[in-house]
Structures are given as structure tokens and as C-alpha cells.
GROMACS .gro file of C-alpha atoms in nm:
model
  142
    1UNK     CA    1   0.372   0.730   0.350
    2UNK     CA    2   0.459   0.789   0.713
    3UNK     CA    3   0.344   1.147   0.759
    4UNK     CA    4   0.454   1.168   1.121
    5UNK     CA    5   0.816   1.109   1.025
    6UNK     CA    6   0.813   1.382   0.762
    7UNK     CA    7   0.644   1.637   0.988
    8UNK     CA    8   0.298   1.636   0.830
    9UNK     CA    9   0.099   1.453   1.098
   10UNK     CA   10  -0.091   1.763   1.213
   11UNK     CA   11  -0.157   1.874   0.855
   12UNK     CA   12  -0.325   1.541   0.778
   13UNK     CA   13  -0.574   1.608   1.057
   14UNK     CA   14  -0.625   1.970   0.961
   15UNK     CA   15  -0.678   1.912   0.589
   16UNK     CA   16  -0.866   1.580   0.584
   17UNK     CA   17  -0.986   1.520   0.939
   18UNK     CA   18  -0.723   1.250   0.985
   19UNK     CA   19  -0.804   1.052   0.672
   20UNK     CA   20  -0.451   0.952   0.573
   21UNK     CA   21  -0.551   0.795   0.241
   22UNK     CA   22  -0.749   1.101   0.134
   23UNK     CA   23  -0.462   1.330   0.234
   24UNK     CA   24  -0.210   1.119   0.043
   25UNK     CA   25  -0.422   1.096  -0.272
   26UNK     CA   26  -0.582   1.441  -0.286
   27UNK     CA   27  -0.336   1.672  -0.112
   28UNK     CA   28   0.017   1.530  -0.084
   29UNK     CA   29   0.040   1.372  -0.430
   30UNK     CA   30  -0.115   1.681  -0.590
   31UNK     CA   31   0.176   1.904  -0.485
   32UNK     CA   32   0.336   2.053  -0.801
   33UNK     CA   33   0.680   1.900  -0.744
   34UNK     CA   34   0.566   1.563  -0.609
   35UNK     CA   35   0.596   1.353  -0.925
   36UNK     CA   36   0.917   1.517  -1.043
   37UNK     CA   37   1.080   1.485  -0.700
   38UNK     CA   38   0.971   1.125  -0.660
   39UNK     CA   39   1.098   1.029  -1.003
   40UNK     CA   40   1.430   1.201  -0.944
   41UNK     CA   41   1.479   1.037  -0.605
   42UNK     CA   42   1.398   0.694  -0.744
   43UNK     CA   43   1.610   0.714  -1.057
   44UNK     CA   44   1.910   0.875  -0.892
   45UNK     CA   45   1.890   0.665  -0.574
   46UNK     CA   46   1.913   0.980  -0.362
   47UNK     CA   47   1.722   0.824  -0.074
   48UNK     CA   48   1.674   0.483   0.075
   49UNK     CA   49   1.353   0.323  -0.044
   50UNK     CA   50   1.170   0.106   0.208
   51UNK     CA   51   0.871  -0.104   0.110
   52UNK     CA   52   0.617  -0.225   0.362
   53UNK     CA   53   0.511  -0.583   0.287
   54UNK     CA   54   0.286  -0.829   0.462
   55UNK     CA   55   0.307  -1.204   0.512
   56UNK     CA   56   0.169  -1.325   0.176
   57UNK     CA   57  -0.055  -1.593   0.329
   58UNK     CA   58  -0.213  -1.352   0.578
   59UNK     CA   59  -0.248  -1.095   0.301
   60UNK     CA   60  -0.423  -1.345   0.071
   61UNK     CA   61  -0.679  -1.426   0.341
   62UNK     CA   62  -0.725  -1.058   0.423
   63UNK     CA   63  -0.773  -0.975   0.053
   64UNK     CA   64  -1.029  -1.252   0.022
   65UNK     CA   65  -1.226  -1.125   0.323
   66UNK     CA   66  -1.206  -0.770   0.187
   67UNK     CA   67  -1.347  -0.893  -0.145
   68UNK     CA   68  -1.637  -1.100  -0.014
   69UNK     CA   69  -1.746  -0.823   0.223
   70UNK     CA   70  -1.768  -0.557  -0.049
   71UNK     CA   71  -2.056  -0.592  -0.291
   72UNK     CA   72  -1.892  -0.367  -0.552
   73UNK     CA   73  -1.574  -0.576  -0.540
   74UNK     CA   74  -1.714  -0.928  -0.530
   75UNK     CA   75  -1.896  -0.859  -0.859
   76UNK     CA   76  -1.552  -0.813  -1.021
   77UNK     CA   77  -1.502  -1.183  -0.944
   78UNK     CA   78  -1.816  -1.285  -1.136
   79UNK     CA   79  -2.006  -1.340  -0.813
   80UNK     CA   80  -2.223  -1.161  -0.560
   81UNK     CA   81  -2.288  -1.163  -0.185
   82UNK     CA   82  -2.567  -1.424  -0.216
   83UNK     CA   83  -2.387  -1.655  -0.460
   84UNK     CA   84  -2.063  -1.650  -0.266
   85UNK     CA   85  -1.704  -1.711  -0.365
   86UNK     CA   86  -1.465  -1.980  -0.246
   87UNK     CA   87  -1.108  -1.895  -0.150
   88UNK     CA   88  -0.981  -2.114  -0.434
   89UNK     CA   89  -1.212  -1.940  -0.686
   90UNK     CA   90  -1.087  -1.606  -0.555
   91UNK     CA   91  -0.720  -1.699  -0.602
   92UNK     CA   92  -0.775  -1.842  -0.952
   93UNK     CA   93  -0.975  -1.541  -1.066
   94UNK     CA   94  -0.724  -1.303  -0.909
   95UNK     CA   95  -0.449  -1.469  -1.111
   96UNK     CA   96  -0.653  -1.449  -1.431
   97UNK     CA   97  -0.705  -1.073  -1.385
   98UNK     CA   98  -0.331  -1.019  -1.410
   99UNK     CA   99  -0.206  -0.658  -1.401
  100UNK     CA  100  -0.558  -0.517  -1.440
  101UNK     CA  101  -0.619  -0.598  -1.074
  102UNK     CA  102  -0.411  -0.291  -0.982
  103UNK     CA  103  -0.680  -0.064  -1.124
  104UNK     CA  104  -0.961  -0.242  -0.938
  105UNK     CA  105  -0.842  -0.225  -0.577
  106UNK     CA  106  -0.494  -0.183  -0.428
  107UNK     CA  107  -0.585  -0.395  -0.125
  108UNK     CA  108  -0.601  -0.705  -0.341
  109UNK     CA  109  -0.333  -0.612  -0.593
  110UNK     CA  110  -0.005  -0.804  -0.585
  111UNK     CA  111   0.259  -0.674  -0.344
  112UNK     CA  112   0.543  -0.737  -0.583
  113UNK     CA  113   0.594  -0.520  -0.890
  114UNK     CA  114   0.832  -0.666  -1.145
  115UNK     CA  115   1.172  -0.498  -1.129
  116UNK     CA  116   1.110  -0.324  -0.796
  117UNK     CA  117   1.420  -0.480  -0.646
  118UNK     CA  118   1.619  -0.238  -0.862
  119UNK     CA  119   1.507   0.053  -0.644
  120UNK     CA  120   1.395  -0.099  -0.310
  121UNK     CA  121   1.666  -0.061  -0.050
  122UNK     CA  122   1.492  -0.262   0.220
  123UNK     CA  123   1.170  -0.451   0.277
  124UNK     CA  124   0.986  -0.400   0.605
  125UNK     CA  125   0.761  -0.679   0.726
  126UNK     CA  126   0.431  -0.535   0.850
  127UNK     CA  127   0.434  -0.794   1.129
  128UNK     CA  128   0.759  -0.637   1.258
  129UNK     CA  129   0.678  -0.275   1.170
  130UNK     CA  130   0.706  -0.122   1.518
  131UNK     CA  131   1.058  -0.253   1.575
  132UNK     CA  132   1.172  -0.174   1.224
  133UNK     CA  133   1.041   0.183   1.215
  134UNK     CA  134   1.222   0.255   1.543
  135UNK     CA  135   1.547   0.134   1.385
  136UNK     CA  136   1.492   0.361   1.085
  137UNK     CA  137   1.408   0.656   1.311
  138UNK     CA  138   1.729   0.600   1.511
  139UNK     CA  139   1.928   0.587   1.187
  140UNK     CA  140   1.761   0.908   1.066
  141UNK     CA  141   1.793   1.080   1.408
  142UNK     CA  142   1.417   1.126   1.463
   0.00000   0.00000   0.00000
């Protein structure tokens, strides 16, 4: 969610002291028409859908570091801070968790959701975000 582009940047700071994730989860998504509007826009292709993705190799390393630095998360991989976890063990266990990983932590969940290409208009590489968002803003007259 890019709240600046939809005119909610100031509201994020007012309502949640700038915590974008908290605003998204506990304010924005709780609006009465949010789910219905989102569903309608997705199914009827009323708007372009852009998905922000990251280089998968960099993301795998980042997810691994996120896991081994969080005691509550590393235990989900049958390990702990003292015992440790190798990168290979992490990847194998991640694969074995399958779709349940989405409920554990979105930072380590797979980027790809089966069938998403049916609704995604364009993928934006995080590594090229600044250039890409400026192109979108020009197209949208922001």
C-alpha cells in the first residue's frame, strides 16, 4: 500500500504515529467497504494491479537473517538462538512448511501466489522501485 499516492500519508502519522503496517492492518483494512471494494476491483479488473517483488536470492538471505535473529521465529524451524540454523536447513524446512508459512510470518512467506498472474498487471522490482513508481505516478498524473 502506498499511502502517499492515495492521499493518506498524513492520516497514517495521525492515527498510528507513522506505523504504516499498523495503519494498514488495523485502520485501512478495517474500513467497512475495504474487502468488498478490493474484491470487486480484482475480479472486474477495474484497476491496474502492481505487485512489488524482490530479487529472490536477496530475499532468501534476508528471510534467513530475519528468522535467525528472532527467537520466536527460529523456534518454528525446530531450532533456537543457541543451537543455530544453517541456510540450507532453513531453505529445506521452509519448503516443508508449504502454505502454512503464510500464517507464521509474511516476511518469509513465498512471494508468488499460485494463479496471481491472472490479476497482476505488472511486477515492480524492489531494486528499481524509485524509477518505477515515478513512471506510475506520471501515468496517473500525480
